[in-house]
Short mmCIF file of C-alpha atoms in Angstrom, two decimals:
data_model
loop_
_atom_site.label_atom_id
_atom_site.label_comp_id
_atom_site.label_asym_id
_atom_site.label_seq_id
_atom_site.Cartn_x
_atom_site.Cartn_y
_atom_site.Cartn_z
CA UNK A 1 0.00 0.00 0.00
CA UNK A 2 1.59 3.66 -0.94
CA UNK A 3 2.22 5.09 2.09
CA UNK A 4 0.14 7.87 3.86
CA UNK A 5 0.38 11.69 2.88
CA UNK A 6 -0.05 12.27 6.61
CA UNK A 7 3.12 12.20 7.35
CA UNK A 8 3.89 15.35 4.63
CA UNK A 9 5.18 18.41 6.10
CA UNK A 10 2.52 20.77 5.22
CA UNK A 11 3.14 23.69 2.97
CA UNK A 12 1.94 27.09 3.02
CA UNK A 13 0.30 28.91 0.69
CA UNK A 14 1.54 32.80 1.34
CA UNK A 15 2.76 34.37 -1.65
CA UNK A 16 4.70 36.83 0.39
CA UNK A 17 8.82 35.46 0.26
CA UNK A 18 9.15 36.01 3.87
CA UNK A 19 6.88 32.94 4.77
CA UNK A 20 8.91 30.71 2.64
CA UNK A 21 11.03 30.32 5.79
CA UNK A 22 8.26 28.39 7.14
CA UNK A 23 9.33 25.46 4.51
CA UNK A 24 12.52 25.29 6.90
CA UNK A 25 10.70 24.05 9.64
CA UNK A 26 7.65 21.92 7.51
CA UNK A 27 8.56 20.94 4.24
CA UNK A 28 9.09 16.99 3.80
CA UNK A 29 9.99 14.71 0.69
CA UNK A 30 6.91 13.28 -0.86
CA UNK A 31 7.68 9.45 -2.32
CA UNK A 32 4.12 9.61 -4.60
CA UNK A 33 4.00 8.73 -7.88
CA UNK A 34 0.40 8.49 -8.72
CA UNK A 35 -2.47 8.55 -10.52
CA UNK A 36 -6.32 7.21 -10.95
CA UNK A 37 -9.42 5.33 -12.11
CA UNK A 38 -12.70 7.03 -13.44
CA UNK A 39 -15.40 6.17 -11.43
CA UNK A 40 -19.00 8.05 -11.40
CA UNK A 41 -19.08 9.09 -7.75
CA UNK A 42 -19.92 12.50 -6.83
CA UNK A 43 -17.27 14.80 -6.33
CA UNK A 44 -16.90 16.10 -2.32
CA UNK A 45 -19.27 15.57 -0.21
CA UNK A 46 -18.98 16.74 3.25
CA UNK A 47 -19.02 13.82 6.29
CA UNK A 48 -22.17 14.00 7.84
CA UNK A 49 -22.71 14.15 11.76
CA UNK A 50 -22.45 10.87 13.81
CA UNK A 51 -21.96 10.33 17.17
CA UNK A 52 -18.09 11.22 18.21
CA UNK A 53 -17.95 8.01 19.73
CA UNK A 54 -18.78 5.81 17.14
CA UNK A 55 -17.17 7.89 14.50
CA UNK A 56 -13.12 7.55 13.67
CA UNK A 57 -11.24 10.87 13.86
CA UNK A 58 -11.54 12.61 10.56
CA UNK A 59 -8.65 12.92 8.27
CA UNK A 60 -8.45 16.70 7.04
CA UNK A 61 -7.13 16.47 3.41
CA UNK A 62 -3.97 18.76 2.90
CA UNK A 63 -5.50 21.66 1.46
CA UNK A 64 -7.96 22.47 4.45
CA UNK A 65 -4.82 22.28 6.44
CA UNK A 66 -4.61 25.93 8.63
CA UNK A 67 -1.35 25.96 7.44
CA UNK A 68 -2.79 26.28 3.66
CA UNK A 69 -4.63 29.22 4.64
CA UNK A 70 -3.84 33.10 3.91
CA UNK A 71 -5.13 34.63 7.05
CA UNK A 72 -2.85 32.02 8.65
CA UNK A 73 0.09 33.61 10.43
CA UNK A 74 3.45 32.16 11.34
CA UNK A 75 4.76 33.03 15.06
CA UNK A 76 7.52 35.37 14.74
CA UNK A 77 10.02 33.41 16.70
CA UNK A 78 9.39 30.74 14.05
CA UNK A 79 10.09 33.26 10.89
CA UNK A 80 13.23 34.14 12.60
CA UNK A 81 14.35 30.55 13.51
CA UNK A 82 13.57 29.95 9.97
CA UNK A 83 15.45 33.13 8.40
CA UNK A 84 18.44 31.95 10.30
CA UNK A 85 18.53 28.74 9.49
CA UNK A 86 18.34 29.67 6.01
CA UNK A 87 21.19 31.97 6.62
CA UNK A 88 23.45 29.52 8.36
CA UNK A 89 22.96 27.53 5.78
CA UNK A 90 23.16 29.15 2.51
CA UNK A 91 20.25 27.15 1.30
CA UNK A 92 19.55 27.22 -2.31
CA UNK A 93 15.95 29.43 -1.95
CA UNK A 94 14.88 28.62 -5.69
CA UNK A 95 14.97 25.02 -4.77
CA UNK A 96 13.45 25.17 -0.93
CA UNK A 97 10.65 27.81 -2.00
CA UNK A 98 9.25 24.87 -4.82
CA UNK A 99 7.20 22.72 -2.08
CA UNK A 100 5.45 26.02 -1.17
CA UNK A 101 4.76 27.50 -4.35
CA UNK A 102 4.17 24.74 -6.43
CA UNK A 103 3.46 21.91 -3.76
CA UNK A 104 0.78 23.96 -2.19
CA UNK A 105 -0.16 27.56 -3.74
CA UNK A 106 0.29 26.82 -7.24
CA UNK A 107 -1.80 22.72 -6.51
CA UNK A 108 -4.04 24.79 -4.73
CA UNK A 109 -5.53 27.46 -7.73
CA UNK A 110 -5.51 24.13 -10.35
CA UNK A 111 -7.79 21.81 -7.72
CA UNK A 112 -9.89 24.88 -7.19
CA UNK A 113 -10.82 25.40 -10.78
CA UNK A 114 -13.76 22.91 -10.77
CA UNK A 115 -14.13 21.80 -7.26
CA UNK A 116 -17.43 21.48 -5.51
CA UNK A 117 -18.59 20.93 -2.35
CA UNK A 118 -21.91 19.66 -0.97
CA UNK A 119 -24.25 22.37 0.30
CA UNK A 120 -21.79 25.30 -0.76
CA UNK A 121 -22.09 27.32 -4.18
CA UNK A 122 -19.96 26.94 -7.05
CA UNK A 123 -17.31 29.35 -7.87
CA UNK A 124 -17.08 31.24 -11.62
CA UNK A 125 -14.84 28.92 -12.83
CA UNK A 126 -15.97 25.47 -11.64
CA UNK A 127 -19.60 26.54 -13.11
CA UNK A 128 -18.10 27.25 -16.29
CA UNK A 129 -16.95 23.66 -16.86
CA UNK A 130 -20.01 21.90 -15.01
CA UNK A 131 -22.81 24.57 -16.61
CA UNK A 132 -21.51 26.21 -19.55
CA UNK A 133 -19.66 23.19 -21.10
CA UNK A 134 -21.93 20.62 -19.14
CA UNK A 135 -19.46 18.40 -17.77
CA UNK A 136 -20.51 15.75 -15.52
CA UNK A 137 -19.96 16.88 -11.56
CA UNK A 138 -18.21 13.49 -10.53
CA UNK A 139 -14.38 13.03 -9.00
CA UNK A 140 -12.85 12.11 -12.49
CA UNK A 141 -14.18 15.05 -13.72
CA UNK A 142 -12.42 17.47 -11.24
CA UNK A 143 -9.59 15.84 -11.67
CA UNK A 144 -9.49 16.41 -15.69
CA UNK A 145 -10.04 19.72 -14.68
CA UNK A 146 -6.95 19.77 -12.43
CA UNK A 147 -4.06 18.07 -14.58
CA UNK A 148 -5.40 20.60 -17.75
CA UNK A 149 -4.78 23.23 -15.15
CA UNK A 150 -1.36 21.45 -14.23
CA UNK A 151 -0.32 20.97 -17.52
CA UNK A 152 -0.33 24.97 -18.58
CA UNK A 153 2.23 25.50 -15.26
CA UNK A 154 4.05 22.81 -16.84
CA UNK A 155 4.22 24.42 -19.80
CA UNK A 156 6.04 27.72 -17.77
CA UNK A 157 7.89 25.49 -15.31
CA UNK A 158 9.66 23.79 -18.27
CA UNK A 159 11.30 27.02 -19.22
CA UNK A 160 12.71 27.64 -15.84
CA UNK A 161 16.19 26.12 -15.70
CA UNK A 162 16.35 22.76 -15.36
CA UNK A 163 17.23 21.88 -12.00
CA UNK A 164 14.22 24.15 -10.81
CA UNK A 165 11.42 23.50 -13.52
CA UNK A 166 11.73 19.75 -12.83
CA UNK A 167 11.91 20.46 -9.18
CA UNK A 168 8.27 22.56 -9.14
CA UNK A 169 6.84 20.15 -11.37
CA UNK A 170 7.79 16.85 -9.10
CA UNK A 171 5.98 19.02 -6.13
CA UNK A 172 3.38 19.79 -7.69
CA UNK A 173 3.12 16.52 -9.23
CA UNK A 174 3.59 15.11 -5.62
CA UNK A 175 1.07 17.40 -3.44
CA UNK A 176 -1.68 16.38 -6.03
CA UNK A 177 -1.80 12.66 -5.41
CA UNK A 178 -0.86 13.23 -1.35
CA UNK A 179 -3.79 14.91 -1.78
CA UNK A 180 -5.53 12.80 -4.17
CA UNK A 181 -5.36 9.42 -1.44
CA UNK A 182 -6.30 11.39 1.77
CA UNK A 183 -9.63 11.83 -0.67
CA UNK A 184 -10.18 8.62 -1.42
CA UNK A 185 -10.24 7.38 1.93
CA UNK A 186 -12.15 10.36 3.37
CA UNK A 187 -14.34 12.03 1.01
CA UNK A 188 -15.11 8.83 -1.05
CA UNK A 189 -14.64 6.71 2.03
CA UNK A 190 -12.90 3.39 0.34
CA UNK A 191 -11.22 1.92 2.89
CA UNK A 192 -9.45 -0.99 0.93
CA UNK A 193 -5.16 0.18 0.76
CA UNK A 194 -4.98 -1.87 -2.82
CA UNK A 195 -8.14 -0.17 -4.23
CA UNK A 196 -6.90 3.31 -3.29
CA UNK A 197 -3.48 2.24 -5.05
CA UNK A 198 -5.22 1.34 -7.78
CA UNK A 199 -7.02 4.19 -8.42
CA UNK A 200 -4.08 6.34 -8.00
CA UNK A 201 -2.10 4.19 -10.70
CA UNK A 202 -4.89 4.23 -12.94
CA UNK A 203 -5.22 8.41 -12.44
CA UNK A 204 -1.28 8.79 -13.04
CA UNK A 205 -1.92 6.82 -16.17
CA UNK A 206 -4.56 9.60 -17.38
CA UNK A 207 -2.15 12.54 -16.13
CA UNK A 208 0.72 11.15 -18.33
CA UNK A 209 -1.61 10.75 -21.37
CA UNK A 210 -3.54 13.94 -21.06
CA UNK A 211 0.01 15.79 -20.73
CA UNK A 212 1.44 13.92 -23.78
CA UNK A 213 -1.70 15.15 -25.79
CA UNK A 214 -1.99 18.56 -24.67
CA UNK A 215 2.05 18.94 -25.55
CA UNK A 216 1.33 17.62 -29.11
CA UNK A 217 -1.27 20.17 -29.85
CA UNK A 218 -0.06 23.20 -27.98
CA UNK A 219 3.12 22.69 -30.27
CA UNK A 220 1.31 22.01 -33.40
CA UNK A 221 -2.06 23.63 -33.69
CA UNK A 222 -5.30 24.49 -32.29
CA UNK A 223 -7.04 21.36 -34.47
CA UNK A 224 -4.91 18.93 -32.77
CA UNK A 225 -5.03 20.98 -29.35
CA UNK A 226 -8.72 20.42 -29.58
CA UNK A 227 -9.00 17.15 -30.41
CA UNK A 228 -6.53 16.60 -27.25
CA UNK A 229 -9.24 18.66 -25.28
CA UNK A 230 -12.24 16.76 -26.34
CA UNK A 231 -10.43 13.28 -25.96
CA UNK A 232 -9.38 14.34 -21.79
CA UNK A 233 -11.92 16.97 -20.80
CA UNK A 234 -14.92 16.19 -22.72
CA UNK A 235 -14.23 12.11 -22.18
CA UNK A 236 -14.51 11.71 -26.23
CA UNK A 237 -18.29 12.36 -26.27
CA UNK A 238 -20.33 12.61 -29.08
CA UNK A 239 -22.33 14.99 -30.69
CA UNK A 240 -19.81 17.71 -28.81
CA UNK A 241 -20.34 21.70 -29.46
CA UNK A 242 -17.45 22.55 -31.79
CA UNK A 243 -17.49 25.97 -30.57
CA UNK A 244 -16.87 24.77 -26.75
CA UNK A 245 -13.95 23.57 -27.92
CA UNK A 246 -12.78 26.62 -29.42
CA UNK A 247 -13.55 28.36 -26.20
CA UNK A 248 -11.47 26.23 -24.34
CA UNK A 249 -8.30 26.34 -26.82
CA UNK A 250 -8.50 30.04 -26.46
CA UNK A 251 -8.92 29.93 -22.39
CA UNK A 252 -5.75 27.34 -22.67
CA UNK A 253 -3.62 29.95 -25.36
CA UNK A 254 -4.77 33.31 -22.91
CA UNK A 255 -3.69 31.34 -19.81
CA UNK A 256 -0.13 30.32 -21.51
CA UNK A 257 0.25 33.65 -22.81
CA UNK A 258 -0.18 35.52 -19.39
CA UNK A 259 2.49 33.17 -17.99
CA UNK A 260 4.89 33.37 -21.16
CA UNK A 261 5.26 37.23 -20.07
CA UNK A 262 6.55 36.91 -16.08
CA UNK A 263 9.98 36.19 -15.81
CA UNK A 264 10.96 33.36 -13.51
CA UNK A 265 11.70 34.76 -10.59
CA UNK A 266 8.01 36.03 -10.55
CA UNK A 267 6.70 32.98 -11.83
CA UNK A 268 8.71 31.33 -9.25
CA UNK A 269 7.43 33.15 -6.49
CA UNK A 270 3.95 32.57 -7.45
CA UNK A 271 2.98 35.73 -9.12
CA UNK A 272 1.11 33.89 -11.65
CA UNK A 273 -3.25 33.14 -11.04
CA UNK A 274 -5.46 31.86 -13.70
CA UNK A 275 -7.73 34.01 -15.34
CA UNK A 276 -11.56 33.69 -15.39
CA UNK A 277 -12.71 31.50 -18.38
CA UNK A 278 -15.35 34.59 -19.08
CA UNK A 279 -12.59 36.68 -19.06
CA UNK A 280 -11.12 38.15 -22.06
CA UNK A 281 -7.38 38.48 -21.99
CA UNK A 282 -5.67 41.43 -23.95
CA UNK A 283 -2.56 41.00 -26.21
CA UNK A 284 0.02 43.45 -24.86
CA UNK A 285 2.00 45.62 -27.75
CA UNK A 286 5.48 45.59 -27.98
CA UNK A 287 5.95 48.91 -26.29
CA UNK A 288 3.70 47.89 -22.92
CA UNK A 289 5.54 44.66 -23.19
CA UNK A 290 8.91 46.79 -23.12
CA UNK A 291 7.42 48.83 -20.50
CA UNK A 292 6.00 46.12 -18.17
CA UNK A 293 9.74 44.03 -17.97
CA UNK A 294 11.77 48.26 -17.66
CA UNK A 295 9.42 48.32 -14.39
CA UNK A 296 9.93 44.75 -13.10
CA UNK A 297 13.95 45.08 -13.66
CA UNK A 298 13.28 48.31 -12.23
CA UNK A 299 11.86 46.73 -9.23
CA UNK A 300 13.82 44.08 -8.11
CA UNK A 301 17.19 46.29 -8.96
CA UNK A 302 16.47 48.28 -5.66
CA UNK A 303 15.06 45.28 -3.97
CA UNK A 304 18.74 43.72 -4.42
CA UNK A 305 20.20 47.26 -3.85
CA UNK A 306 18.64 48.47 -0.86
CA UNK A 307 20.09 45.23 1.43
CA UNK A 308 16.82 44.65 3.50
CA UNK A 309 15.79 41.39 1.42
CA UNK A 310 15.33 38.68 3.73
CA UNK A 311 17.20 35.48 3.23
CA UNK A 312 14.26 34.08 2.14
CA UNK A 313 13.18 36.58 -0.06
CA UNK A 314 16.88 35.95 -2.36
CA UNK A 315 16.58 34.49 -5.77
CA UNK A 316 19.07 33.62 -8.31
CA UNK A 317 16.48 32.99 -10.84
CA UNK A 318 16.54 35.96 -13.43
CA UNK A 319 13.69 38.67 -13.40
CA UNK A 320 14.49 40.11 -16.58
CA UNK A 321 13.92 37.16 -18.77
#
C-alpha cells in the first residue's frame, strides 16, 4: 500500500517570500507517484454528523490544512528561527521555496478550478466547466479539470532552468496525489489500501496521457489541441459543441500567454493566477511589453540594492527574462 500523505510536512500557501522560511521548519519529501481510475461518484461531499464516539477521527485532506490558509500567520520566533537557518545555511531558496509554491499555492488554484462541495455554491470557474460546457460533476471530472490546469504551469515550469522547472513540477506533481489518497479514503470513504493504489495508478496513467496530448497540440495547432481537449476533458463524447472547444483552446492559449510574459523569478514566487474562463485576456504591444519588464527590472534592482531582502526573499532565478 503507498504510504500515507499524513506524514507530509505541510506547505503554506503565502505568496509573500518572507513565509517561505516556514518550509525550513515543515517541508518533507513526498515518495508519490500516482495517478487514478474514473469512477461516477460525486465529487466532495462533506461527512455527515455521527456520534463522536462511534465515529473515527476525521482525516483533514492537505489543502484544508490551517497551514494552507492566507489569514494564517506564522509566530515570529518561528520566521526568525527559519530566516536563520536559512542563513546559516546558505540554502539554495529557488529550490526550498518549490514545495510552497508549487506543492501547495500553485496545486491549490488548479484543484480549485472545478471543485465542488456539498451544500456550498460553485465558484465562476468550476460553473463554467459543469454549466456552460456541461461536464458531468463526478471526481474524475475534477480531476481532468486539475491536470489541464497542471499541464499549462508545466508548460512555464519547463522554461525555468532545469534543475528548478523539474523540481516545481515533481511538487506539484507530488502534493496532487498526497492529496488525491487522503480523498479517497475520506471524502469517497474506500477503505481498501490496494483499491486506493489502484485508483491512484490508474489516475497517473490519465495525467501522463492527457500531458502527452496537450504537448502535441499546444506545439502544433489548435485542431490537434482540440481534439486533445475533447479526448481528456470532454471524455470523447459525441455529438460535442465545436465551438466549446474553441472556447477552451483560447482559455488554454490566454492562460499560456499571461504566464509566457513573467519572468521566472516572478513565476517562481507565485505571481502567476489563472484568469476567469469569461474573461477576455488582452494581447500586450510591444511597447507595454517593453514597458512592463523596464518596471519589473526596475523593481527588483532596488530590492537587491537596498540590502533589506530577507534570506528568504533571495533568488538567483533571473527577473528580466
Amino acid at each position: 500500500m503507498l504510504r500515507s500523505a499524513m506524514n507530509m510536512g505541510v506547505y503554506s500557501s503565502h505568496m509573500n517570500p518572507v513565509t517561505i522560511s516556514r518550509a525550513i521548519i515543515s517541508i518533507n519529501q513526498i515518495g508519490l507517484g500516482h495517478v487514478s481510475r474514473l469512477f461516477s461518484t460525486s465529487i466532495v461531499t462533506n461527512s455527515q454528523e455521527t456520534n463522536a464516539k462511534n465515529q473515527p477521527k476525521r482525516i483533514i485532506p492537505l489543502a484544508q490544512s490551517k497551514y494552507e490558509s492566507k489569514d494564517y500567520k506564522l509566530p515570529k520566533w518561528k520566521e526568525s528561527l527559519g530566516e536563520f537557518v536559512i542563513s546559516s545555511l546558505h540554502l539554495d531558496m529557488d529550490k526550498v521555496r518549490a514545495g510552497p509554491i508549487a506543492g501547495s499555492y500553485y496545486y491549490n488554484i488548479c484543484r480549485e478550478q472545478g471543485l465542488q462541495v456539498e451544500g456550498e455554491k460553485l465558484s465562476p470557474s468550476a460553473k463554467y466547466f459543469y454549466e456552460t460546457l456541461k461536464l458531468p460533476r463526478t471526481f474524475s471530472q475534477w480531476f481532468q479539470i486539475t491536470a489541464l490546469h497542471e499541464w499549462m504551469l508545466f508548460t512555464r515550469m519547463r522554461a525555468m532552468p532545469f534543475k528548478y522547472g523539474r523540481n516545481y513540477q515533481q511538487k506539484l506533481v507530488d502534493r496532487t496525489f498526497s492529496d488525491i489518497e487522503l480523498r479517497l479514503f475520506d471524502e469517497m470513504n474506500i477503505h481498501s489500501g490496494r483499491i486506493v493504489d489502484q485508483y491512484l495508478k490508474d489516475f497517473d496513467t490519465q495525467l501522463k496521457g492527457a500531458v502527452l496530448a496537450y504537448d502535441e497540440g499546444f506545439y502544433t495547432d489548435d485542431a490537434t489541441l482540440a481534439t486533445a481537449v475533447w479526448r481528456n476533458l470532454f471524455a470523447g463524447r459525441k455529438n460535442i459543441d465545436i465551438n466549446l472547444l474553441e472556447d477552451v483552446v483560447k482559455y488554454i492559449r490566454s492562460q499560456v500567454y499571461i504566464m509566457s510574459r513573467l519572468s521566472d523569478r516572478e513565476f517562481a514566487t507565485g505571481k502567476f493566477n489563472f484568469v476567469l474562463p469569461t474573461e477576455t485576456v488582452k494581447k500586450l504591444s510591444p511597447e507595454e511589453e517593453l514597458q512592463r519588464k523596464k518596471n519589473v527590472i526596475e523593481k527588483y534592482e532596488e530590492l537587491e540594492k537596498s540590502g533589506l531582502m530577507l534570506p528568504s526573499e533571495k533568488s538567483n532565478l533571473s527577473y528580466s527574462n
